[in-house]
Structures are given as C-alpha cells and as structure tokens.
PDB file of C-alpha atoms in Angstrom:
ATOM      1  CA  MET H 229     111.213 103.951 118.164  1.00 93.00           C
ATOM      2  CA  GLU H 230     111.059 107.534 116.998  1.00 94.00           C
ATOM      3  CA  TYR H 231     107.704 109.561 116.544  1.00 96.00           C
ATOM      4  CA  ARG H 232     106.314 112.314 114.204  1.00 94.00           C
ATOM      5  CA  ASN H 233     103.546 114.591 114.811  1.00 93.00           C
ATOM      6  CA  VAL H 234     100.930 114.190 111.895  1.00 92.00           C
ATOM      7  CA  SER H 235      98.004 116.701 112.457  1.00 89.00           C
ATOM      8  CA  GLY H 236      98.311 116.379 116.129  1.00 90.00           C
ATOM      9  CA  LEU H 237      98.611 112.721 116.229  1.00 94.00           C
ATOM     10  CA  ASP H 238     101.903 111.323 117.507  1.00 94.00           C
ATOM     11  CA  VAL H 239     102.622 108.251 115.085  1.00 97.00           C
ATOM     12  CA  SER H 240     105.520 105.886 115.284  1.00 98.00           C
ATOM     13  CA  GLN H 241     107.872 106.008 112.302  1.00 96.00           C
ATOM     14  CA  LEU H 242     106.834 102.572 111.017  1.00 98.00           C
ATOM     15  CA  CYS H 243     103.143 101.775 110.416  1.00 98.00           C
ATOM     16  CA  LEU H 244     101.933  98.371 110.861  1.00 98.00           C
ATOM     17  CA  GLY H 245      99.409  97.261 108.058  1.00 98.00           C
ATOM     18  CA  THR H 246      96.823  94.653 109.227  1.00 98.00           C
ATOM     19  CA  MET H 247      95.411  93.893 105.986  1.00 97.00           C
ATOM     20  CA  MET H 248      96.063  90.138 106.234  1.00 97.00           C
ATOM     21  CA  PHE H 249      95.021  89.805 109.842  1.00 98.00           C
ATOM     22  CA  GLY H 250      91.897  87.636 110.199  1.00 97.00           C
ATOM     23  CA  THR H 251      92.249  85.910 106.825  1.00 96.00           C
ATOM     24  CA  ARG H 252      95.744  84.976 105.670  1.00 96.00           C
ATOM     25  CA  VAL H 253      97.255  85.475 109.320  1.00 97.00           C
ATOM     26  CA  ASP H 254      95.054  83.733 112.087  1.00 97.00           C
ATOM     27  CA  GLU H 255      93.988  85.636 115.243  1.00 98.00           C
ATOM     28  CA  ARG H 256      96.498  84.297 117.629  1.00 98.00           C
ATOM     29  CA  THR H 257      99.387  85.105 115.383  1.00 98.00           C
ATOM     30  CA  SER H 258      98.025  88.454 114.646  1.00 98.00           C
ATOM     31  CA  PHE H 259      97.647  89.203 118.424  1.00 98.00           C
ATOM     32  CA  ASP H 260     101.313  88.150 118.769  1.00 98.00           C
ATOM     33  CA  ILE H 261     102.508  90.590 116.079  1.00 98.00           C
ATOM     34  CA  LEU H 262     100.337  93.405 117.423  1.00 98.00           C
ATOM     35  CA  ASP H 263     101.390  92.961 121.127  1.00 98.00           C
ATOM     36  CA  ARG H 264     105.290  93.038 119.951  1.00 98.00           C
ATOM     37  CA  PHE H 265     104.778  96.005 117.723  1.00 98.00           C
ATOM     38  CA  VAL H 266     103.291  98.005 120.519  1.00 98.00           C
ATOM     39  CA  ASP H 267     105.988  96.599 122.991  1.00 98.00           C
ATOM     40  CA  ALA H 268     108.534  97.952 120.464  1.00 98.00           C
ATOM     41  CA  GLY H 269     107.029 101.371 120.839  1.00 98.00           C
ATOM     42  CA  GLY H 270     104.883 101.209 117.600  1.00 98.00           C
ATOM     43  CA  THR H 271     101.542 103.237 117.696  1.00 98.00           C
ATOM     44  CA  PHE H 272     100.430 103.531 114.058  1.00 98.00           C
ATOM     45  CA  LEU H 273      97.996 100.787 112.765  1.00 98.00           C
ATOM     46  CA  ASP H 274      96.371 100.582 109.296  1.00 98.00           C
ATOM     47  CA  THR H 275      93.347  98.766 108.218  1.00 98.00           C
ATOM     48  CA  ALA H 276      90.400  99.298 105.735  1.00 98.00           C
ATOM     49  CA  ASN H 277      86.772  98.451 105.617  1.00 97.00           C
ATOM     50  CA  CYS H 278      87.332  95.983 102.702  1.00 95.00           C
ATOM     51  CA  TYR H 279      90.337  93.787 103.832  1.00 95.00           C
ATOM     52  CA  GLN H 280      90.419  91.144 102.722  1.00 92.00           C
ATOM     53  CA  PHE H 281      87.510  90.371 100.575  1.00 92.00           C
ATOM     54  CA  TRP H 282      89.459  88.677  97.882  1.00 90.00           C
ATOM     55  CA  GLU H 283      91.155  86.163 100.125  1.00 90.00           C
ATOM     56  CA  GLY H 284      89.326  82.783 100.017  1.00 87.00           C
ATOM     57  CA  ASP H 285      86.023  83.310 101.503  1.00 86.00           C
ATOM     58  CA  GLY H 286      86.930  86.788 103.006  1.00 89.00           C
ATOM     59  CA  GLN H 287      84.014  89.207 103.209  1.00 90.00           C
ATOM     60  CA  GLY H 288      86.166  92.479 103.731  1.00 93.00           C
ATOM     61  CA  HIS H 289      85.326  93.163 107.540  1.00 94.00           C
ATOM     62  CA  GLU H 290      87.884  90.591 108.968  1.00 97.00           C
ATOM     63  CA  SER H 291      90.641  92.934 109.374  1.00 98.00           C
ATOM     64  CA  GLU H 292      88.634  95.601 111.150  1.00 98.00           C
ATOM     65  CA  GLU H 293      86.995  93.044 113.246  1.00 98.00           C
ATOM     66  CA  LEU H 294      90.142  91.354 114.340  1.00 98.00           C
ATOM     67  CA  LEU H 295      91.895  94.628 115.256  1.00 98.00           C
ATOM     68  CA  GLY H 296      88.614  95.797 117.263  1.00 98.00           C
ATOM     69  CA  ARG H 297      88.884  92.735 119.273  1.00 98.00           C
ATOM     70  CA  TRP H 298      92.577  92.990 119.987  1.00 98.00           C
ATOM     71  CA  LEU H 299      92.102  96.727 120.984  1.00 98.00           C
ATOM     72  CA  HIS H 300      89.207  95.705 123.453  1.00 98.00           C
ATOM     73  CA  SER H 301      91.010  92.915 124.864  1.00 98.00           C
ATOM     74  CA  ARG H 302      94.367  95.136 125.570  1.00 98.00           C
ATOM     75  CA  GLY H 303      92.431  98.010 126.985  1.00 98.00           C
ATOM     76  CA  LEU H 304      93.196 100.123 124.084  1.00 98.00           C
ATOM     77  CA  ALA H 305      89.786 100.903 122.858  1.00 98.00           C
ATOM     78  CA  SER H 306      88.697 103.401 125.412  1.00 96.00           C
ATOM     79  CA  GLY H 307      90.063 105.496 128.336  1.00 95.00           C
ATOM     80  CA  ALA H 308      93.452 106.207 128.794  1.00 94.00           C
ATOM     81  CA  GLY H 309      94.595 103.425 126.748  1.00 95.00           C
ATOM     82  CA  ARG H 310      92.981 104.648 123.629  1.00 96.00           C
ATOM     83  CA  GLU H 311      95.560 107.250 123.428  1.00 95.00           C
ATOM     84  CA  LYS H 312      98.297 104.895 123.083  1.00 96.00           C
ATOM     85  CA  VAL H 313      97.623 103.789 119.575  1.00 98.00           C
ATOM     86  CA  VAL H 314      96.672 105.653 116.248  1.00 98.00           C
ATOM     87  CA  VAL H 315      93.996 103.623 114.249  1.00 98.00           C
ATOM     88  CA  ALA H 316      93.660 104.417 110.468  1.00 98.00           C
ATOM     89  CA  THR H 317      91.008 102.862 108.329  1.00 98.00           C
ATOM     90  CA  LYS H 318      89.699 103.681 104.895  1.00 98.00           C
ATOM     91  CA  VAL H 319      86.565 103.764 102.923  1.00 98.00           C
ATOM     92  CA  GLY H 320      85.775 103.639  98.952  1.00 97.00           C
ATOM     93  CA  ALA H 321      87.035 100.236  97.779  1.00 95.00           C
ATOM     94  CA  ARG H 322      84.716  97.779  99.383  1.00 94.00           C
ATOM     95  CA  PRO H 323      82.801  95.861  96.666  1.00 91.00           C
ATOM     96  CA  ILE H 324      79.059  96.322  96.445  1.00 86.00           C
ATOM     97  CA  THR H 325      77.401  93.092  97.429  1.00 69.00           C
ATOM     98  CA  GLY H 326      75.397  90.971  95.009  1.00 54.00           C
ATOM     99  CA  PRO H 327      75.847  89.521  91.577  1.00 49.00           C
ATOM    100  CA  GLY H 328      78.287  91.989  90.461  1.00 52.00           C
ATOM    101  CA  ARG H 329      80.822  91.455  93.166  1.00 60.00           C
ATOM    102  CA  GLY H 330      83.055  89.696  90.706  1.00 70.00           C
ATOM    103  CA  ASP H 331      83.379  92.748  88.712  1.00 82.00           C
ATOM    104  CA  PHE H 332      85.817  94.538  91.159  1.00 82.00           C
ATOM    105  CA  PRO H 333      86.951  97.424  91.045  1.00 84.00           C
ATOM    106  CA  GLU H 334      84.311  98.636  88.853  1.00 84.00           C
ATOM    107  CA  ASN H 335      81.645  97.924  91.484  1.00 88.00           C
ATOM    108  CA  ARG H 336      83.218  99.274  94.488  1.00 92.00           C
ATOM    109  CA  GLU H 337      81.343 101.307  96.729  1.00 95.00           C
ATOM    110  CA  GLY H 338      82.831 104.683  95.871  1.00 96.00           C
ATOM    111  CA  LEU H 339      83.040 108.051  97.625  1.00 98.00           C
ATOM    112  CA  SER H 340      79.459 109.389  97.760  1.00 98.00           C
ATOM    113  CA  ALA H 341      78.466 111.263 100.724  1.00 98.00           C
ATOM    114  CA  GLU H 342      76.052 108.551 101.604  1.00 98.00           C
ATOM    115  CA  ILE H 343      78.903 105.813 101.505  1.00 98.00           C
ATOM    116  CA  ILE H 344      81.288 108.021 103.698  1.00 98.00           C
ATOM    117  CA  ARG H 345      78.650 108.837 106.327  1.00 98.00           C
ATOM    118  CA  GLY H 346      77.328 105.183 106.356  1.00 98.00           C
ATOM    119  CA  GLN H 347      80.749 103.379 106.283  1.00 98.00           C
ATOM    120  CA  ILE H 348      82.507 105.235 109.086  1.00 98.00           C
ATOM    121  CA  GLU H 349      79.503 104.091 111.484  1.00 98.00           C
ATOM    122  CA  VAL H 350      80.131 100.409 110.250  1.00 98.00           C
ATOM    123  CA  SER H 351      84.106 100.727 110.817  1.00 98.00           C
ATOM    124  CA  LEU H 352      83.347 102.025 114.166  1.00 98.00           C
ATOM    125  CA  ARG H 353      81.230  99.167 115.298  1.00 98.00           C
ATOM    126  CA  ARG H 354      83.819  96.875 114.027  1.00 98.00           C
ATOM    127  CA  LEU H 355      86.711  98.513 115.848  1.00 98.00           C
ATOM    128  CA  GLY H 356      84.758  99.099 118.896  1.00 98.00           C
ATOM    129  CA  LEU H 357      85.843 102.783 118.789  1.00 98.00           C
ATOM    130  CA  ASP H 358      84.114 105.989 119.152  1.00 97.00           C
ATOM    131  CA  HIS H 359      86.320 107.641 116.608  1.00 98.00           C
ATOM    132  CA  VAL H 360      89.160 106.522 114.458  1.00 98.00           C
ATOM    133  CA  ASP H 361      92.455 108.775 114.405  1.00 98.00           C
ATOM    134  CA  LEU H 362      92.904 108.823 110.601  1.00 98.00           C
ATOM    135  CA  TYR H 363      90.069 108.122 108.009  1.00 98.00           C
ATOM    136  CA  TYR H 364      91.203 107.746 104.446  1.00 98.00           C
ATOM    137  CA  SER H 365      89.735 107.921 101.055  1.00 98.00           C
ATOM    138  CA  HIS H 366      90.749 104.613  99.641  1.00 98.00           C
ATOM    139  CA  HIS H 367      90.615 105.167  95.782  1.00 96.00           C
ATOM    140  CA  GLU H 368      89.546 107.969  93.643  1.00 95.00           C
ATOM    141  CA  ASP H 369      85.822 108.044  92.420  1.00 97.00           C
ATOM    142  CA  ARG H 370      85.306 110.459  89.566  1.00 96.00           C
ATOM    143  CA  SER H 371      81.731 109.669  89.407  1.00 96.00           C
ATOM    144  CA  VAL H 372      80.972 111.673  92.466  1.00 98.00           C
ATOM    145  CA  PRO H 373      81.624 115.559  92.508  1.00 98.00           C
ATOM    146  CA  LEU H 374      84.820 116.125  94.642  1.00 98.00           C
ATOM    147  CA  GLU H 375      82.934 118.638  96.464  1.00 98.00           C
ATOM    148  CA  GLU H 376      80.658 116.135  97.888  1.00 98.00           C
ATOM    149  CA  THR H 377      83.217 113.856  98.842  1.00 98.00           C
ATOM    150  CA  VAL H 378      85.477 116.697 100.670  1.00 98.00           C
ATOM    151  CA  ARG H 379      82.218 118.053 102.445  1.00 98.00           C
ATOM    152  CA  ALA H 380      81.336 114.397 103.686  1.00 98.00           C
ATOM    153  CA  PHE H 381      84.852 113.720 104.896  1.00 98.00           C
ATOM    154  CA  GLY H 382      85.201 117.125 106.696  1.00 98.00           C
ATOM    155  CA  GLU H 383      81.711 116.601 108.474  1.00 97.00           C
ATOM    156  CA  ILE H 384      83.227 113.180 109.734  1.00 98.00           C
ATOM    157  CA  VAL H 385      85.886 115.246 111.498  1.00 98.00           C
ATOM    158  CA  GLN H 386      83.616 117.983 112.624  1.00 97.00           C
ATOM    159  CA  ALA H 387      81.309 115.243 114.115  1.00 98.00           C
ATOM    160  CA  GLY H 388      84.363 113.873 116.186  1.00 98.00           C
ATOM    161  CA  LYS H 389      84.348 110.476 114.361  1.00 98.00           C
ATOM    162  CA  ALA H 390      87.815 110.929 113.072  1.00 98.00           C
ATOM    163  CA  LYS H 391      90.675 113.158 114.004  1.00 98.00           C
ATOM    164  CA  ALA H 392      92.446 113.373 110.685  1.00 98.00           C
ATOM    165  CA  LEU H 393      91.967 112.723 107.061  1.00 98.00           C
ATOM    166  CA  GLY H 394      93.925 111.076 104.375  1.00 98.00           C
ATOM    167  CA  VAL H 395      93.814 110.097 100.769  1.00 98.00           C
ATOM    168  CA  SER H 396      95.071 107.255  98.953  1.00 98.00           C
ATOM    169  CA  ASN H 397      95.601 106.217  95.337  1.00 97.00           C
ATOM    170  CA  GLU H 398      94.901 109.453  93.728  1.00 97.00           C
ATOM    171  CA  PRO H 399      97.052 111.710  91.479  1.00 96.00           C
ATOM    172  CA  ALA H 400      98.577 115.014  92.769  1.00 97.00           C
ATOM    173  CA  TRP H 401      96.172 117.253  90.943  1.00 97.00           C
ATOM    174  CA  ARG H 402      93.077 115.595  92.627  1.00 97.00           C
ATOM    175  CA  VAL H 403      94.698 115.722  96.157  1.00 98.00           C
ATOM    176  CA  GLU H 404      95.530 119.431  95.666  1.00 98.00           C
ATOM    177  CA  ARG H 405      92.064 120.171  94.367  1.00 98.00           C
ATOM    178  CA  ALA H 406      90.351 118.306  97.314  1.00 98.00           C
ATOM    179  CA  ARG H 407      92.543 120.450  99.715  1.00 98.00           C
ATOM    180  CA  GLN H 408      91.638 123.750  97.985  1.00 98.00           C
ATOM    181  CA  ILE H 409      88.023 122.940  98.086  1.00 98.00           C
ATOM    182  CA  ALA H 410      88.334 122.166 101.876  1.00 98.00           C
ATOM    183  CA  THR H 411      90.254 125.276 102.522  1.00 96.00           C
ATOM    184  CA  HIS H 412      87.690 127.499 100.566  1.00 97.00           C
ATOM    185  CA  THR H 413      84.720 125.866 102.544  1.00 97.00           C
ATOM    186  CA  GLY H 414      86.369 125.917 105.835  1.00 97.00           C
ATOM    187  CA  LEU H 415      86.393 122.178 106.307  1.00 97.00           C
ATOM    188  CA  PRO H 416      89.116 120.022 107.357  1.00 96.00           C
ATOM    189  CA  SER H 417      90.954 118.121 104.486  1.00 93.00           C
ATOM    190  CA  TYR H 418      93.549 115.499 103.814  1.00 97.00           C
ATOM    191  CA  THR H 419      96.807 115.768 105.788  1.00 97.00           C
ATOM    192  CA  VAL H 420      98.157 112.438 104.959  1.00 98.00           C
ATOM    193  CA  VAL H 421      98.693 110.857 101.413  1.00 98.00           C
ATOM    194  CA  GLN H 422      99.233 106.996 101.265  1.00 98.00           C
ATOM    195  CA  GLN H 423     100.466 105.719  97.946  1.00 98.00           C
ATOM    196  CA  ARG H 424     102.321 102.658  96.692  1.00 98.00           C
ATOM    197  CA  HIS H 425     106.080 103.012  96.769  1.00 98.00           C
ATOM    198  CA  THR H 426     109.321 100.989  97.023  1.00 98.00           C
ATOM    199  CA  TYR H 427     112.906 101.164  96.436  1.00 98.00           C
ATOM    200  CA  LEU H 428     112.639  99.836  92.858  1.00 98.00           C
ATOM    201  CA  GLN H 429     111.259 101.794  90.095  1.00 96.00           C
ATOM    202  CA  PRO H 430     108.715 100.428  87.854  1.00 96.00           C
ATOM    203  CA  LYS H 431     109.348 100.105  84.168  1.00 95.00           C
ATOM    204  CA  PRO H 432     109.058 103.291  81.962  1.00 92.00           C
ATOM    205  CA  GLY H 433     105.442 103.738  80.930  1.00 91.00           C
ATOM    206  CA  PHE H 434     103.864 101.688  83.657  1.00 94.00           C
ATOM    207  CA  HIS H 435     100.592 102.918  84.949  1.00 91.00           C
ATOM    208  CA  ASP H 436      97.993 101.443  87.106  1.00 93.00           C
ATOM    209  CA  GLU H 437      94.923 103.581  87.537  1.00 89.00           C
ATOM    210  CA  PHE H 438      93.681 101.831  90.428  1.00 91.00           C
ATOM    211  CA  MET H 439      96.781 101.416  92.551  1.00 94.00           C
ATOM    212  CA  PRO H 440      99.042 104.035  91.354  1.00 95.00           C
ATOM    213  CA  VAL H 441     102.813 104.228  91.981  1.00 96.00           C
ATOM    214  CA  LEU H 442     104.036 107.168  93.838  1.00 96.00           C
ATOM    215  CA  GLY H 443     105.361 109.650  91.001  1.00 94.00           C
ATOM    216  CA  GLU H 444     107.586 112.508  90.946  1.00 94.00           C
ATOM    217  CA  GLU H 445     104.611 115.061  90.709  1.00 96.00           C
ATOM    218  CA  LEU H 446     102.937 113.933  94.040  1.00 96.00           C
ATOM    219  CA  LEU H 447     106.366 113.583  95.471  1.00 95.00           C
ATOM    220  CA  ASP H 448     107.120 116.970  94.720  1.00 96.00           C
ATOM    221  CA  TYR H 449     103.849 118.285  95.860  1.00 96.00           C
ATOM    222  CA  VAL H 450     104.368 116.752  99.430  1.00 95.00           C
ATOM    223  CA  ARG H 451     107.786 118.239  99.636  1.00 94.00           C
ATOM    224  CA  SER H 452     106.176 121.788  98.977  1.00 95.00           C
ATOM    225  CA  GLU H 453     103.280 121.283 101.437  1.00 95.00           C
ATOM    226  CA  PRO H 454     104.755 121.056 105.093  1.00 93.00           C
ATOM    227  CA  ASP H 455     101.358 119.844 106.449  1.00 94.00           C
ATOM    228  CA  LEU H 456     101.399 116.849 104.234  1.00 96.00           C
ATOM    229  CA  THR H 457     102.604 113.409 105.442  1.00 97.00           C
ATOM    230  CA  LEU H 458     103.433 110.671 103.049  1.00 97.00           C
ATOM    231  CA  VAL H 459     102.794 107.025 103.908  1.00 98.00           C
ATOM    232  CA  ALA H 460     104.078 104.258 101.543  1.00 98.00           C
ATOM    233  CA  TYR H 461     102.245 100.988 101.149  1.00 98.00           C
ATOM    234  CA  SER H 462     103.795  97.854  99.914  1.00 97.00           C
ATOM    235  CA  PRO H 463     107.217  99.181 100.544  1.00 98.00           C
ATOM    236  CA  LEU H 464     108.756  95.479 100.731  1.00 98.00           C
ATOM    237  CA  LEU H 465     107.036  94.131  97.424  1.00 97.00           C
ATOM    238  CA  SER H 466     105.583  91.143  99.577  1.00 93.00           C
ATOM    239  CA  GLY H 467     108.984  89.733 100.253  1.00 94.00           C
ATOM    240  CA  ALA H 468     110.602  90.077  96.845  1.00 96.00           C
ATOM    241  CA  TYR H 469     113.801  91.661  98.203  1.00 96.00           C
ATOM    242  CA  SER H 470     114.424  88.444 100.139  1.00 91.00           C
ATOM    243  CA  GLY H 471     115.726  86.812  96.816  1.00 86.00           C
ATOM    244  CA  ARG H 472     113.686  83.806  97.512  1.00 86.00           C
ATOM    245  CA  SER H 473     112.428  81.780  94.314  1.00 85.00           C
ATOM    246  CA  ASP H 474     108.935  81.777  95.435  1.00 87.00           C
ATOM    247  CA  LYS H 475     108.968  85.570  95.974  1.00 90.00           C
ATOM    248  CA  PRO H 476     109.669  86.895  92.451  1.00 94.00           C
ATOM    249  CA  ILE H 477     110.121  90.431  91.640  1.00 95.00           C
ATOM    250  CA  PRO H 478     106.673  91.670  90.550  1.00 95.00           C
ATOM    251  CA  PRO H 479     106.245  92.384  86.869  1.00 94.00           C
ATOM    252  CA  PRO H 480     106.174  96.218  87.024  1.00 95.00           C
ATOM    253  CA  TYR H 481     109.675  96.051  88.512  1.00 96.00           C
ATOM    254  CA  ALA H 482     110.966  93.149  86.749  1.00 95.00           C
ATOM    255  CA  HIS H 483     113.003  95.066  83.940  1.00 96.00           C
ATOM    256  CA  PRO H 484     116.834  95.593  83.099  1.00 94.00           C
ATOM    257  CA  ALA H 485     117.102  98.687  85.107  1.00 93.00           C
ATOM    258  CA  SER H 486     116.259  97.087  88.251  1.00 96.00           C
ATOM    259  CA  ALA H 487     119.495  95.042  88.461  1.00 96.00           C
ATOM    260  CA  GLY H 488     121.789  97.920  89.287  1.00 96.00           C
ATOM    261  CA  ARG H 489     119.483  98.997  92.069  1.00 97.00           C
ATOM    262  CA  LEU H 490     119.185  95.542  93.380  1.00 97.00           C
ATOM    263  CA  ALA H 491     123.005  95.157  93.404  1.00 97.00           C
ATOM    264  CA  ALA H 492     123.277  98.653  95.156  1.00 97.00           C
ATOM    265  CA  LEU H 493     120.728  97.321  97.847  1.00 98.00           C
ATOM    266  CA  LYS H 494     122.574  93.980  98.263  1.00 97.00           C
ATOM    267  CA  ASP H 495     125.789  95.855  98.653  1.00 98.00           C
ATOM    268  CA  VAL H 496     124.710  98.243 101.149  1.00 98.00           C
ATOM    269  CA  ALA H 497     122.958  95.504 103.157  1.00 98.00           C
ATOM    270  CA  THR H 498     126.158  93.567 103.422  1.00 98.00           C
ATOM    271  CA  GLU H 499     128.191  96.505 104.529  1.00 98.00           C
ATOM    272  CA  LEU H 500     125.839  97.205 107.352  1.00 98.00           C
ATOM    273  CA  GLY H 501     125.322  93.425 108.274  1.00 98.00           C
ATOM    274  CA  ALA H 502     121.477  93.956 107.468  1.00 98.00           C
ATOM    275  CA  THR H 503     118.857  92.534 105.236  1.00 98.00           C
ATOM    276  CA  PRO H 504     117.777  94.307 101.935  1.00 98.00           C
ATOM    277  CA  ASN H 505     114.281  94.643 103.528  1.00 98.00           C
ATOM    278  CA  GLN H 506     115.735  96.672 106.403  1.00 98.00           C
ATOM    279  CA  VAL H 507     117.746  98.809 104.078  1.00 98.00           C
ATOM    280  CA  VAL H 508     114.720  99.603 102.062  1.00 98.00           C
ATOM    281  CA  LEU H 509     112.826 100.716 105.035  1.00 98.00           C
ATOM    282  CA  ALA H 510     115.840 102.794 106.320  1.00 98.00           C
ATOM    283  CA  TRP H 511     116.253 104.321 102.769  1.00 98.00           C
ATOM    284  CA  MET H 512     112.616 105.363 103.137  1.00 97.00           C
ATOM    285  CA  LEU H 513     112.742 107.029 106.398  1.00 97.00           C
ATOM    286  CA  ALA H 514     116.075 108.808 105.184  1.00 97.00           C
ATOM    287  CA  SER H 515     114.478 110.130 101.988  1.00 94.00           C
ATOM    288  CA  THR H 516     113.492 113.811 101.343  1.00 90.00           C
ATOM    289  CA  PRO H 517     110.785 114.084 102.426  1.00 91.00           C
ATOM    290  CA  SER H 518     110.982 111.402 105.016  1.00 92.00           C
ATOM    291  CA  ILE H 519     108.431 108.602 104.068  1.00 96.00           C
ATOM    292  CA  LEU H 520     106.619 106.473 106.715  1.00 97.00           C
ATOM    293  CA  PRO H 521     106.736 102.959 105.509  1.00 98.00           C
ATOM    294  CA  LEU H 522     103.538 100.885 105.921  1.00 98.00           C
ATOM    295  CA  PHE H 523     104.839  97.352 106.032  1.00 98.00           C
ATOM    296  CA  SER H 524     103.041  94.107 107.155  1.00 97.00           C
ATOM    297  CA  ALA H 525     104.186  90.989 108.655  1.00 97.00           C
ATOM    298  CA  SER H 526     102.731  87.362 108.780  1.00 97.00           C
ATOM    299  CA  SER H 527     104.765  86.212 111.753  1.00 98.00           C
ATOM    300  CA  VAL H 528     106.457  87.895 114.755  1.00 98.00           C
ATOM    301  CA  THR H 529     109.943  86.915 112.996  1.00 98.00           C
ATOM    302  CA  GLN H 530     109.108  89.031 109.993  1.00 97.00           C
ATOM    303  CA  LEU H 531     108.021  91.941 112.290  1.00 98.00           C
ATOM    304  CA  GLU H 532     111.322  91.723 114.215  1.00 98.00           C
ATOM    305  CA  GLU H 533     113.238  91.987 110.833  1.00 98.00           C
ATOM    306  CA  SER H 534     111.449  95.031 109.902  1.00 98.00           C
ATOM    307  CA  LEU H 535     111.854  96.673 113.482  1.00 98.00           C
ATOM    308  CA  GLY H 536     115.486  96.068 112.883  1.00 98.00           C
ATOM    309  CA  ALA H 537     115.566  98.738 110.156  1.00 98.00           C
ATOM    310  CA  LEU H 538     115.154 101.333 112.996  1.00 97.00           C
ATOM    311  CA  GLU H 539     118.844 100.556 114.143  1.00 96.00           C
ATOM    312  CA  LEU H 540     120.313 101.223 110.720  1.00 97.00           C
ATOM    313  CA  LYS H 541     122.109 104.561 109.821  1.00 96.00           C
ATOM    314  CA  LEU H 542     122.777 105.055 106.187  1.00 98.00           C
ATOM    315  CA  SER H 543     125.721 107.221 105.242  1.00 97.00           C
ATOM    316  CA  GLU H 544     125.340 110.124 102.882  1.00 97.00           C
ATOM    317  CA  GLU H 545     127.432 107.918 100.447  1.00 98.00           C
ATOM    318  CA  GLN H 546     125.347 105.103 100.845  1.00 98.00           C
ATOM    319  CA  LEU H 547     122.114 106.968 100.206  1.00 97.00           C
ATOM    320  CA  THR H 548     123.636 108.458  96.979  1.00 97.00           C
ATOM    321  CA  ARG H 549     124.715 105.124  95.855  1.00 97.00           C
ATOM    322  CA  LEU H 550     121.233 103.791  96.460  1.00 97.00           C
ATOM    323  CA  ASP H 551     119.457 106.860  94.854  1.00 95.00           C
ATOM    324  CA  GLN H 552     121.787 106.898  91.679  1.00 94.00           C
ATOM    325  CA  SER H 553     121.981 103.101  90.932  1.00 90.00           C
TER     326      SER H 553
END
C-alpha cells in the first residue's frame, strides 16, 4: 500500500467506506473487513453521522458507532494506536427527526454553526475519539451564509476536534468561495474534495443537485490547487462493472456511449488478468490528478478484489485507450 500526505495526514491510496457497516453488513463481517484492510496497510476510513438512516430501521448512527467499537477493541481509539488510522466523518445530511423525516433531503440538518458544533460532539462520542482526522461538509446548504459555515468548521479545527476539513457534493464555485473566505479570515479551510465519480460518464445533460457527479470544472479546479486532494465515492457503481444481471448499470450511465468504454474496460482487464473493478480503481489512481477511490465492501472477498487493484500497472497505451473510448 502506498500513501499520500493530505494536510499532514498520511492516508492510504485506497479509502474504505464504512457506510453499510452496522446495517447491511453485520458487525462480525464489518470487523473482519476492517481488520483485513488495516493488515493490508490501509489507514483511511470514511463514515458519516447519517449512515444508514434509510436502510430498514436504520437511525443514521450505526456506522459511526460500529466503527467506534472496532477502534476501541483494536486499541486504535487513543494512545499510539490512534496514529495508525485516519478517520473521516461528515455533517450536514442527517435528517431532522420527527414527522418530516420522510421528506429527505429537504429536511436534512444543514450546515448552520449550531449543527456543526453540536454534531462534531455527537460524532466524537459515537466514535469514542477526542478528535477526527478529517471532517467533511456533507452536502451544500444555501440557506445558511457560507461565512457562517466556514467559520464553524474552522473553529472545529482550532479547538482540536478535527485535524483537517473536507467538502462533499458542492459545485466548484462554492468550494472556491469557501476557501477564499477562510483565507481572508485566517481560518483553516477545505483541503479535501469528495465527489461522486467513476469510469463511466453520465449521459449528456444529467444533473443531480444533491449528489453531483464530478465535472470538468471541479476537476480542473483541483488540478490547479496543489493543496487539494480529490476523493471519489461510488467508484464501482455498487458492483455494476461485474456484469451480473442483478447489478445493472445505473440509469445515469446506461446510455449508448457507455458501450465503448465498457468494451475498453473489459479488454484491458483481460490483458492484465484482472477484473473490471480492479481496472477502474487502478485507472483512477493513475489519473491526473491522481484520485483516491473511496470504495466499500460487504465481504472480505470483495475487499480482496479491490486491494488487488494496487498490483496493477496500466501502460500509457492502456490509459489512453480507456480515456478515449
């Protein structure tokens, strides 16, 4: 496993998403996956204060709480062990409890100073930590002045409750404006951008305001800012690259232009004796800028497949073929 320095944090080049842990993935399996990831050199773990409220009778605290139990049981919650993992969580997308819960995302908690200050304390209690390494703004909230949000996040770092800040699901202009506000006020600001991104490209004109796909404008912005790191969530489209009939290509990517890219992906995978999933992750790491994939696994077998991507070396010709298909 190779590592990258992100705002003073040494993070593994693969980030393990724990969204399904504690709901769709039971505790024993979750612990096995986490143990194997760390054994393989993985350090970067991702959760949120809302995972997974939409799954069955989920309440939104299951992932953080399970991760906290694992950290404590493995001696990684404090002392020397705490430095062996990089824990990221998020705020802003948890539904407001009560009768309006079914109106998500309109009734999400948002990014007021009160919410940010209160929810970091709740997340730390669930995780059993005195600080998180990376604290994300989960979804944009235009009902709150950006200055208020930036100040609240900056104060979290100044108070020692987070080491670095990230932003997810926001357009490039909002990320740039937030960073400018932080610079002018002398506050810490976002150094990590997490956005939905995969090898297939969505159909022309596709737009999802709540979970936007990485676009060229944001990609170009990250290229121009050396202190920014890009993390891509949903890189494997929930197993759609496997070709299984029960894992169809999601509608935004199910259009005629995807056929050529899928064919190129399959060809390169065959040439390398790899799976399409592994090629997608290797392609992402070899992109410019290099993108850190945030993948998930519901079994150790799935985890092993993703770890296998680290052994792949894509040639310039293969990269060009993948990019131009």
